[in-house]
């Protein structure tokens, strides 16, 4: 093993492996250290996202969605299959197969790029120096590099009154591995993980109760859409209780009892399984030697500027371990930006145009600000909305629930935010991200042709509605003459 590189990356999640691959594309001799292993102890690349996050959760979301459709919708389309049955073992095997394909793909890409992949733990000693402890027993090695990129990711936050027991009280990783469908499932936290994994098991037959401490549902989302989403999710069977502050839990022989309080008083509920999904925190413990002056804030985030430069020259940090939303695509873009800049190429991340998606049914997606945030900032704005119920493609596919809302500057017409609750929101939001990236106006989207019939016409009509020119809806006011 060589001990001197141009770049050492610590962490091979989306942020780290993107940085490493781009570094080698730029001709930089790169090593990437990662300590993750699978259930059998075999080293795996791809971090949380590929192994225990984005990908396995989406596999289960998609399978459970197909199952729910087969149970409820197929008959009304004239498709008769008999009563569908879910085989959890096969479902998990499919999920593992998808994960294996992608993590194996990352290893192949790393090898093709001649990246030195080191299985073990990295620790920043000082500028230009990393200590590497191999997974297999052995002494730590001192490695040197001109540049170091820290991409250690994040880990589950646990509650002291609800310690995980890996069997009945689990985090998101445990909830991706249930071997049977729990009859009664409790979820603490109605955030992204709570809603996604709660949906998976509810569709497969669990009676799901989600306890959320906040009084507002998804506060980051436009209020009108959040309210529609809450109604739809409750109708679909998720028992979402807001303002429910969880106090404690106790394990009985066959149940987890959870105590919570809300405005009506104290309550206790019993569940077969409980998922704790109350957020994630940076995985920065022991990442840095105790004598290293790297600045880490009191919540564990590595302090960086807009270019991901840390407090130590030549050391950068990207992904979940730095400020900003904990999203795979945000980390990927940061990794690419740092690598490009190391090679002297100009590159920036546009932090104003990071899409967020919640993969429920219907999906939720947004980019930019909500109407409430724009108004709170004192910016004059106008809005345009359009419903999927008036879209031919959505009706033909029996997915005509939800709407698109566009928020634009009242004077310049520039788009400030787009919020979608509806089918394929995760795909439709790409149209909006590009609009924000190119500083488009609502009129720009309105004048851009969409294929007919397609769901993208809902974004198009919402943009036309922002200037009272929607065709398939009654406009709020007469349109202004151009
Ligand atoms: P990670 O993916 O966490 O990778 C960090 C890697 O670094 C890990 O392999 C870790 O073992 C390794 N490491 C840490 N410290 C060291 C060290 N000292 N030495 C060596 N190795 C080290 N985001 C989305 O955008 N879309 C989604 O749909 C989505 N779904 C999710 C679903 C779930 C259930 C979860 C938990 C998360 C989800 N996320 C999603 C979030 C997403 O997984 C993270 O934002 C993303 O993985 C962060 O990437 P990262 O590279 O910063 O860190
Ligand atoms: P989150 O921050 O989205 O939601 C946590 C929720 O738990 C919050 O609503 C919070 O108010 C609530 N909560 C906290 N303490 C509580 C308590 N004691 N009782 C009841 N409720 C409590 O966090 P998450 O859902 O754990 O997700 C973690 C991260 O993973 C997020 O940052 C998210 O970006 C990322 N993620 C993204 C996706 C996606 O992009 N689709 C999917 C999964 C996870």
Coordinates of C-alpha atoms and ligand atoms in Angstrom, one line a residue:
X1 CA 0.0 0.0 0.0
X2 CA 1.3 3.5 -0.9
X3 CA 1.3 6.1 1.8
X4 CA 1.3 9.3 -0.1
X5 CA -1.5 10.6 -2.3
X6 CA -2.7 13.9 -3.8
X7 CA -6.1 13.4 -2.1
X8 CA -7.4 11.3 0.8
X9 CA -11.2 11.1 1.2
X10 CA -12.6 9.8 4.5
X11 CA -16.0 8.2 3.9
X12 CA -17.3 6.5 0.8
X13 CA -21.0 7.5 1.0
X14 CA -22.5 9.6 -1.8
X15 CA -20.5 12.7 -0.8
X16 CA -17.1 10.9 -0.4
X17 CA -17.3 8.5 -3.4
X18 CA -18.4 11.4 -5.8
X19 CA -15.4 13.4 -4.5
X20 CA -13.0 10.5 -5.0
X21 CA -14.2 9.6 -8.5
X22 CA -14.1 13.2 -9.7
X23 CA -10.6 13.7 -8.1
X24 CA -9.2 10.8 -10.2
X25 CA -11.0 12.1 -13.3
X26 CA -9.1 15.3 -12.7
X27 CA -5.8 13.3 -12.6
X28 CA -5.4 13.4 -8.8
X29 CA -4.0 10.3 -7.2
X30 CA -6.7 9.5 -4.6
X31 CA -7.3 7.2 -1.7
X32 CA -10.7 6.6 -0.1
X33 CA -11.1 5.2 3.4
X34 CA -14.4 3.7 4.6
X35 CA -15.2 1.5 7.6
X36 CA -18.7 0.3 6.7
X37 CA -19.4 -3.4 6.6
X38 CA -22.5 -5.5 5.8
X39 CA -24.2 -8.0 8.2
X40 CA -21.4 -10.6 7.4
X41 CA -18.6 -8.2 8.1
X42 CA -17.7 -7.7 4.5
X43 CA -16.6 -4.1 3.6
X44 CA -19.2 -2.2 1.6
X45 CA -19.1 1.1 -0.2
X46 CA -21.9 3.7 -0.8
X47 CA -22.4 4.7 2.9
X48 CA -25.8 5.1 4.5
X49 CA -27.5 6.1 1.2
X50 CA -26.8 2.9 -0.7
X51 CA -26.8 0.4 2.2
X52 CA -29.2 1.6 4.8
X53 CA -30.9 4.7 3.4
X54 CA -32.1 6.0 0.1
X55 CA -31.9 2.9 -1.9
X56 CA -33.2 0.1 0.3
X57 CA -36.0 2.4 1.6
X58 CA -37.1 3.2 -2.0
X59 CA -37.1 -0.5 -2.9
X60 CA -39.5 -1.2 0.0
X61 CA -41.6 1.9 -0.8
X62 CA -41.9 0.8 -4.4
X63 CA -42.8 -2.8 -3.6
X64 CA -45.3 -1.9 -0.9
X65 CA -46.8 0.6 -3.3
X66 CA -47.3 -2.0 -6.0
X67 CA -48.8 -4.3 -3.4
X68 CA -51.2 -1.7 -2.2
X69 CA -52.2 -0.9 -5.8
X70 CA -52.8 -4.6 -6.5
X71 CA -55.0 -4.9 -3.4
X72 CA -57.1 -1.8 -4.1
X73 CA -56.9 -0.5 -7.6
X74 CA -56.4 -3.3 -10.0
X75 CA -60.0 -4.5 -9.9
X76 CA -61.4 -1.1 -10.9
X77 CA -59.1 -1.2 -14.0
X78 CA -60.5 -4.6 -15.0
X79 CA -57.4 -6.6 -13.9
X80 CA -58.4 -9.6 -11.8
X81 CA -55.5 -11.4 -10.2
X82 CA -57.0 -13.1 -7.1
X83 CA -56.0 -11.9 -3.6
X84 CA -52.4 -10.7 -3.6
X85 CA -50.1 -12.0 -0.8
X86 CA -46.9 -10.4 0.3
X87 CA -43.8 -12.6 0.8
X88 CA -41.5 -10.5 3.1
X89 CA -38.5 -12.8 2.6
X90 CA -38.6 -12.4 -1.2
X91 CA -39.2 -8.6 -0.8
X92 CA -36.1 -8.3 1.4
X93 CA -34.1 -10.5 -1.0
X94 CA -35.1 -8.1 -3.9
X95 CA -34.0 -5.1 -1.8
X96 CA -30.7 -6.7 -1.0
X97 CA -30.2 -7.5 -4.7
X98 CA -30.7 -3.8 -5.6
X99 CA -28.3 -2.7 -2.9
X100 CA -25.7 -5.3 -4.0
X101 CA -25.9 -4.1 -7.6
X102 CA -25.3 -0.5 -6.6
X103 CA -22.6 -0.9 -4.0
X104 CA -20.8 -3.4 -6.3
X105 CA -21.1 -0.8 -9.0
X106 CA -19.4 1.9 -6.9
X107 CA -16.5 -0.6 -6.1
X108 CA -16.1 -1.2 -9.9
X109 CA -16.0 2.5 -10.6
X110 CA -13.5 3.1 -7.8
X111 CA -11.3 0.3 -9.2
X112 CA -11.6 1.6 -12.8
X113 CA -10.5 5.0 -11.5
X114 CA -7.5 3.4 -9.8
X115 CA -8.6 4.8 -6.5
X116 CA -6.9 3.2 -3.5
X117 CA -9.9 1.9 -1.5
X118 CA -8.9 1.3 2.1
X119 CA -11.3 -0.6 4.4
X120 CA -10.9 0.8 7.9
X121 CA -11.1 3.9 10.0
X122 CA -9.5 7.2 9.1
X123 CA -8.6 9.9 11.6
X124 CA -7.4 13.4 10.7
X125 CA -4.1 14.1 12.6
X126 CA -3.2 17.5 11.1
X127 CA -3.2 19.3 7.7
X128 CA -1.9 16.7 5.2
X129 CA -1.8 13.7 7.6
X130 CA -4.4 11.0 8.3
X131 CA -4.0 7.9 10.5
X132 CA -5.6 4.7 9.0
X133 CA -6.6 1.8 11.1
X134 CA -7.4 -1.2 8.9
X135 CA -10.6 -3.2 9.5
X136 CA -8.6 -6.3 9.8
X137 CA -6.3 -6.2 12.9
X138 CA -3.0 -4.4 12.4
X139 CA -1.3 -1.3 13.4
X140 CA -2.5 2.2 12.3
X141 CA -0.6 3.6 9.3
X142 CA 0.3 7.2 8.8
X143 CA -0.9 8.5 5.3
X144 CA -0.1 11.8 3.7
X145 CA -1.9 13.9 1.1
X146 CA -1.9 17.4 -0.2
X147 CA -5.7 17.6 0.2
X148 CA -8.0 15.8 2.6
X149 CA -11.8 15.6 2.2
X150 CA -13.8 14.6 5.2
X151 CA -17.2 12.9 4.3
X152 CA -18.1 10.8 7.4
X153 CA -21.9 11.2 7.1
X154 CA -24.4 11.0 9.9
X155 CA -26.0 8.5 12.3
X156 CA -29.4 8.1 14.0
X157 CA -30.3 10.3 17.0
X158 CA -31.6 8.2 19.8
X159 CA -33.7 9.2 22.8
X160 CA -32.4 8.5 26.2
X161 CA -35.9 7.3 27.4
X162 CA -36.3 5.1 24.3
X163 CA -33.1 3.1 24.0
X164 CA -33.0 0.9 20.8
X165 CA -33.0 -2.8 21.6
X166 CA -32.4 -3.9 17.9
X167 CA -35.5 -6.1 18.1
X168 CA -38.6 -4.2 19.1
X169 CA -37.4 -0.6 19.4
X170 CA -35.4 0.1 16.2
X171 CA -34.1 2.9 14.1
X172 CA -34.5 3.2 10.3
X173 CA -31.9 0.5 9.7
X174 CA -33.9 -2.0 11.8
X175 CA -37.2 -0.9 10.2
X176 CA -35.7 -1.9 6.8
X177 CA -35.2 -5.5 8.1
X178 CA -38.4 -6.6 9.8
X179 CA -39.0 -10.3 8.9
X180 CA -42.8 -10.1 9.5
X181 CA -45.4 -7.3 9.2
X182 CA -45.9 -6.0 12.7
X183 CA -49.6 -5.9 13.7
X184 CA -49.2 -2.6 15.6
X185 CA -46.3 -0.3 14.6
X186 CA -45.5 2.9 16.5
X187 CA -43.3 5.6 14.9
X188 CA -41.7 8.5 16.8
X189 CA -41.3 11.5 14.5
X190 CA -43.4 12.5 11.5
X191 CA -40.4 13.6 9.5
X192 CA -39.1 12.1 6.3
X193 CA -38.1 8.7 7.7
X194 CA -41.2 8.3 9.8
X195 CA -43.5 9.0 6.9
X196 CA -41.6 6.9 4.4
X197 CA -41.1 3.8 6.6
X198 CA -44.5 4.3 8.3
X199 CA -46.0 4.1 4.8
X200 CA -44.1 1.0 3.8
X201 CA -45.4 -1.1 6.8
X202 CA -48.9 0.5 6.7
X203 CA -49.3 -0.6 3.0
X204 CA -48.2 -4.1 4.0
X205 CA -50.9 -4.3 6.7
X206 CA -49.6 -2.8 9.9
X207 CA -51.8 -0.5 11.9
X208 CA -49.4 2.5 12.1
X209 CA -49.4 5.3 14.7
X210 CA -47.0 8.2 14.2
X211 CA -46.3 10.4 17.2
X212 CA -44.9 13.9 16.3
X213 CA -43.8 16.4 19.0
X214 CA -44.5 19.5 16.8
X215 CA -48.0 20.9 16.4
X216 CA -47.3 21.7 12.7
X217 CA -47.1 18.9 10.1
X218 CA -43.9 19.1 7.9
X219 CA -43.1 22.8 8.8
X220 CA -40.6 23.2 5.9
X221 CA -43.5 22.7 3.3
X222 CA -46.0 25.1 1.9
X223 CA -48.9 25.1 4.4
X224 CA -51.6 24.5 1.9
X225 CA -49.8 21.4 0.5
X226 CA -48.8 20.2 4.0
X227 CA -52.5 20.3 5.0
X228 CA -53.6 18.4 1.9
X229 CA -50.8 15.8 2.5
X230 CA -51.8 15.3 6.1
X231 CA -55.5 14.7 5.1
X232 CA -54.4 12.3 2.4
X233 CA -52.0 10.3 4.6
X234 CA -54.6 10.0 7.4
X235 CA -57.2 8.8 4.8
X236 CA -54.7 6.2 3.7
X237 CA -54.5 4.8 7.2
X238 CA -51.6 6.5 8.9
X239 CA -52.7 7.6 12.4
X240 CA -50.6 10.8 12.6
X241 CA -50.8 12.5 16.0
X242 CA -49.3 16.0 16.2
X243 CA -48.3 17.8 19.3
X244 CA -47.6 14.4 20.9
X245 CA -44.5 14.6 23.1
X246 CA -43.1 11.1 23.8
X247 CA -42.1 10.8 27.5
X248 CA -40.9 7.2 28.0
X249 CA -41.2 3.6 26.9
X250 CA -41.2 0.3 28.7
X251 CA -40.7 -3.2 27.3
X252 CA -43.2 -5.9 28.2
X253 CA -42.7 -9.5 27.2
X254 CA -44.6 -9.0 23.9
X255 CA -45.1 -5.2 23.6
X256 CA -43.5 -1.8 23.7
X257 CA -45.5 0.6 25.8
X258 CA -45.0 4.3 24.9
X259 CA -46.2 7.2 27.1
X260 CA -46.8 10.5 25.5
X261 CA -48.6 13.8 26.4
X262 CA -50.6 16.2 24.2
X263 CA -53.0 19.0 24.9
X264 CA -55.6 16.5 26.1
X265 CA -53.3 15.0 28.7
X266 CA -51.2 11.8 29.1
X267 CA -51.7 8.7 27.1
X268 CA -50.1 5.2 26.8
X269 CA -50.1 3.1 23.6
X270 CA -48.8 -0.5 23.1
X271 CA -47.0 -1.6 19.9
X272 CA -45.4 -4.8 18.6
X273 CA -42.5 -2.7 17.1
X274 CA -41.4 0.9 17.5
X275 CA -39.4 2.9 15.0
X276 CA -37.5 5.9 16.5
X277 CA -37.1 8.5 13.7
X278 CA -36.3 11.7 15.4
X279 CA -33.5 12.9 13.2
X280 CA -29.8 12.3 12.5
X281 CA -26.5 13.8 13.7
X282 CA -23.1 14.1 12.2
X283 CA -20.8 11.1 12.6
X284 CA -17.8 13.1 13.7
X285 CA -16.9 11.4 17.0
X286 CA -13.3 10.2 16.8
X287 CA -12.9 11.5 13.3
X288 CA -10.2 14.0 14.4
X289 CA -7.2 13.5 16.7
X290 CA -7.7 15.3 20.0
X291 CA -4.8 17.6 19.3
X292 CA -6.1 18.6 15.8
X293 CA -7.6 22.1 15.8
X294 CA -10.4 21.4 13.3
X295 CA -13.4 23.4 14.2
X296 CA -16.5 21.3 15.0
X297 CA -19.6 23.0 16.4
X298 CA -21.5 21.9 19.5
X299 CA -23.9 19.8 17.5
X300 CA -21.0 17.9 15.9
X301 CA -21.1 19.6 12.5
X302 CA -17.7 20.4 10.9
X303 CA -17.6 24.1 10.3
X304 CA -17.2 25.0 6.6
X305 CA -17.6 28.0 4.3
X306 CA -19.7 27.9 1.1
X307 CA -16.8 26.2 -0.7
X308 CA -16.7 23.4 2.0
X309 CA -13.3 24.7 3.2
X310 CA -12.8 23.8 6.9
X311 CA -10.9 25.8 9.5
X312 CA -7.7 24.0 8.4
X313 CA -6.1 24.8 5.0
X314 CA -6.1 21.9 2.6
X315 CA -8.9 20.1 4.6
X316 CA -12.5 20.1 3.2
X317 CA -15.7 18.6 4.5
X318 CA -18.8 17.6 2.6
X319 CA -22.2 15.8 3.0
X320 CA -24.3 15.2 6.1
X321 CA -21.4 16.2 8.4
X322 CA -21.6 19.8 7.4
X323 CA -24.4 22.4 7.5
X324 CA -27.4 22.2 5.1
X325 CA -30.0 19.5 4.5
X326 CA -28.9 15.9 5.1
X327 CA -29.5 14.8 1.6
X328 CA -27.5 12.5 -0.7
X329 CA -27.7 14.8 -3.7
X330 CA -26.5 17.8 -1.7
X331 CA -23.5 15.8 -0.5
X332 CA -22.8 14.5 -4.1
X333 CA -22.7 18.1 -5.5
X334 CA -20.4 19.2 -2.6
X335 CA -18.0 16.3 -3.3
X336 CA -17.9 17.2 -7.0
X337 CA -17.4 20.9 -6.3
X338 CA -14.5 20.3 -4.0
X339 CA -12.8 17.9 -6.4
X340 CA -13.3 20.3 -9.3
X341 CA -11.8 23.2 -7.4
X342 CA -8.8 21.1 -6.3
X343 CA -8.1 20.7 -10.0
X344 CA -8.4 24.5 -10.5
X345 CA -11.8 24.4 -12.2
X346 CA -14.4 26.9 -11.1
X347 CA -17.4 25.2 -9.4
X348 CA -20.1 26.2 -6.9
X349 CA -23.1 24.5 -5.2
X350 CA -26.3 26.5 -5.5
X351 CA -27.7 26.0 -2.0
X352 CA -30.9 27.9 -3.0
X353 CA -31.8 25.1 -5.5
X354 CA -31.7 21.9 -3.5
X355 CA -34.7 19.8 -4.1
X356 CA -36.4 17.9 -1.2
X357 CA -38.5 14.9 -1.7
X358 CA -40.6 12.7 0.6
X359 CA -41.4 9.4 -1.2
X360 CA -44.9 8.8 0.2
X361 CA -47.9 8.2 -2.0
X362 CA -48.6 10.7 -3.4
X363 CA -45.1 12.1 -3.2
X364 CA -44.1 15.5 -1.8
X365 CA -41.3 17.5 -3.5
X366 CA -40.2 21.1 -3.2
X367 CA -37.5 23.5 -4.1
X368 CA -36.9 27.1 -3.0
X369 CA -39.1 28.9 -0.5
X370 CA -42.7 28.4 0.6
X371 CA -45.3 31.2 0.3
X372 CA -45.1 31.7 4.0
X373 CA -41.3 32.0 4.1
X374 CA -41.3 34.5 1.2
X375 CA -43.9 36.7 2.9
X376 CA -42.1 36.5 6.2
X377 CA -39.0 37.8 4.4
X378 CA -41.0 40.8 3.2
X379 CA -40.7 39.8 -0.5
X380 CA -43.8 40.7 -2.6
X381 CA -45.1 37.5 -4.3
X382 CA -47.8 36.0 -6.3
X383 CA -48.8 32.3 -6.6
X384 CA -50.2 29.9 -9.2
X385 CA -51.6 26.5 -8.4
X386 CA -53.0 23.7 -10.5
X387 CA -54.6 20.5 -9.5
X388 CA -53.7 17.0 -10.8
X389 CA -57.5 16.4 -10.8
X390 CA -57.6 18.5 -14.0
X391 CA -54.8 16.7 -15.8
X392 CA -55.6 14.0 -18.3
X393 CA -52.5 11.8 -17.7
X394 CA -53.1 11.8 -13.9
X395 CA -56.7 10.8 -14.4
X396 CA -55.8 8.1 -16.9
X397 CA -53.4 6.6 -14.4
X398 CA -55.8 7.0 -11.5
X399 CA -53.3 9.2 -9.6
X400 CA -55.2 12.5 -9.8
X401 CA -54.6 13.6 -6.2
X402 CA -52.7 16.7 -5.2
X403 CA -51.4 19.9 -6.8
X404 CA -48.5 22.0 -7.9
X405 CA -48.0 25.5 -6.4
X406 CA -45.6 28.0 -7.8
X407 CA -44.4 31.1 -5.9
X408 CA -43.0 33.9 -8.0
X409 CA -41.8 37.5 -7.3
X410 CA -44.8 39.9 -7.7
X411 CA -42.8 42.4 -9.7
X412 CA -40.2 40.5 -11.6
X413 CA -42.1 37.2 -12.1
X414 CA -38.9 35.3 -11.0
X415 CA -39.7 31.9 -9.5
X416 CA -38.9 31.7 -5.8
X417 CA -40.3 28.3 -5.0
X418 CA -42.2 25.3 -6.3
X419 CA -44.0 22.9 -4.1
X420 CA -45.6 19.7 -5.4
X421 CA -47.8 17.1 -3.7
X422 CA -48.8 14.6 -6.3
X423 CA -47.8 11.7 -8.5
X424 CA -44.2 11.6 -9.6
X425 CA -43.4 14.7 -7.6
X426 CA -39.8 13.5 -7.3
X427 CA -39.4 13.6 -11.1
X428 CA -41.5 16.8 -11.7
X429 CA -39.4 18.8 -9.3
X430 CA -36.4 18.5 -11.7
X431 CA -38.3 20.9 -14.0
X432 CA -38.6 23.4 -11.2
X433 CA -34.9 23.0 -10.0
X434 CA -33.7 23.8 -13.5
X435 CA -36.1 26.9 -13.6
X436 CA -34.5 28.1 -10.3
X437 CA -31.0 27.3 -11.5
X438 CA -31.5 29.4 -14.6
X439 CA -33.4 32.2 -12.7
X440 CA -36.5 31.6 -14.8
X441 CA -39.7 33.5 -14.5
X442 CA -43.2 31.9 -14.2
X443 CA -43.7 33.1 -17.8
X444 CA -40.6 31.2 -19.0
X445 CA -42.2 28.0 -17.8
X446 CA -45.6 29.0 -19.2
X447 CA -44.0 29.6 -22.6
X448 CA -42.1 26.2 -22.6
X449 CA -43.9 23.4 -24.3
X450 CA -44.8 20.2 -22.4
X451 CA -45.7 16.9 -24.0
X452 CA -49.4 16.1 -23.9
X453 CA -50.7 14.3 -22.1
X454 CA -48.1 14.4 -19.3
X455 CA -47.9 15.2 -15.6
X456 CA -45.5 18.0 -16.4
X457 CA -48.4 19.9 -17.8
X458 CA -49.5 20.5 -14.2
X459 CA -46.3 22.5 -13.5
X460 CA -46.9 24.3 -16.8
X461 CA -50.5 25.2 -15.9
X462 CA -49.5 26.3 -12.4
X463 CA -46.9 28.7 -14.0
X464 CA -49.6 30.0 -16.3
X465 CA -51.9 30.4 -13.3
X466 CA -49.3 32.6 -11.5
X467 CA -50.2 35.2 -14.2
X468 CA -53.9 34.3 -14.4
X469 CA -53.5 32.6 -17.7
X470 CA -54.3 29.0 -16.8
X471 CA -56.3 27.3 -19.5
X472 CA -57.9 24.3 -17.6
X473 CA -58.8 26.2 -14.5
X474 CA -60.7 29.4 -13.6
X475 CA -58.1 32.1 -12.9
X476 CA -58.2 34.3 -9.8
X477 CA -58.3 37.5 -11.8
X478 CA -58.3 38.6 -15.5
X479 CA -54.8 38.2 -17.0
X480 CA -52.8 41.4 -17.5
X481 CA -52.3 42.5 -21.1
X482 CA -48.7 41.7 -22.2
Ligands
LIG1 P1 -22.9 8.6 4.5 O1 -23.8 8.1 3.4 O2 -23.4 8.5 5.9 O3 -21.5 7.9 4.3 C1 -20.5 8.1 5.2 C2 -19.5 7.0 5.2 O4 -18.3 7.3 5.9 C3 -20.1 5.7 5.8 O5 -19.8 4.6 5.1 C4 -19.3 5.6 7.1 O6 -19.1 4.3 7.6 C5 -17.9 6.2 6.7 N1 -17.2 6.8 7.8 C6 -17.6 7.7 8.8 N2 -16.5 8.0 9.5 C7 -15.5 7.3 9.1 C8 -14.1 7.2 9.5 N3 -13.6 7.9 10.5 N4 -13.3 6.4 8.8 C9 -13.7 5.7 7.8 N5 -15.0 5.7 7.3 C10 -15.9 6.5 8.0 N6 -31.3 11.2 1.2 C11 -31.8 11.5 -0.1 O7 -31.3 12.5 -0.7 N7 -32.8 10.8 -0.6 C12 -33.4 9.8 0.0 O8 -34.3 9.2 -0.5 C13 -32.9 9.4 1.3 N8 -33.4 8.4 2.0 C14 -32.9 8.1 3.2 C15 -33.5 7.0 3.9 C16 -33.0 6.6 5.1 C17 -33.7 5.5 5.9 C18 -31.9 7.3 5.7 C19 -31.3 6.9 7.0 C20 -31.3 8.4 5.0 C21 -31.8 8.7 3.8 N9 -31.3 9.8 3.0 C22 -31.8 10.2 1.8 C23 -30.2 10.6 3.6 C24 -28.9 10.1 2.9 O9 -28.7 8.7 3.2 C25 -27.7 10.9 3.4 O10 -27.9 12.3 3.2 C26 -26.4 10.5 2.6 O11 -26.1 9.1 2.8 C27 -25.2 11.3 3.2 O12 -24.1 11.0 2.5 P2 -22.6 11.2 3.1 O13 -21.7 10.7 2.0 O14 -22.5 12.5 3.7 O15 -22.6 10.2 4.3
LIG2 P1 -36.5 14.6 10.4 O1 -35.7 15.8 11.0 O2 -37.0 14.7 9.1 O3 -37.8 14.3 11.3 C1 -37.7 14.0 12.7 C2 -39.0 14.4 13.3 O4 -39.1 13.9 14.6 C3 -39.3 15.9 13.4 O5 -40.5 16.2 12.9 C4 -39.3 16.1 14.9 O6 -40.1 17.2 15.3 C5 -39.7 14.8 15.5 N1 -39.3 14.5 16.9 C6 -38.1 14.8 17.4 N2 -38.1 14.4 18.7 C7 -39.3 13.9 19.0 C8 -39.9 13.3 20.1 N3 -39.3 13.1 21.3 N4 -41.2 12.9 20.0 C9 -41.9 13.0 18.9 N5 -41.4 13.6 17.7 C10 -40.1 14.0 17.8 O7 -35.5 13.4 10.7 P2 -35.7 11.9 10.1 O8 -37.0 11.6 9.6 O9 -35.1 11.0 11.2 O10 -34.6 11.9 8.9 C11 -33.2 12.2 9.2 C12 -32.6 12.8 8.0 O11 -32.5 11.8 6.9 C13 -33.3 14.0 7.5 O12 -32.4 15.0 7.6 C14 -33.6 13.7 6.0 O13 -33.2 14.7 5.2 C15 -32.8 12.4 5.7 N6 -33.7 11.6 4.9 C16 -34.1 12.0 3.7 C17 -35.0 11.3 2.9 C18 -35.4 11.8 1.6 O14 -34.8 12.6 1.1 N7 -36.5 11.3 1.0 C19 -35.5 10.1 3.4 C20 -35.1 9.7 4.7 C21 -34.2 10.4 5.4

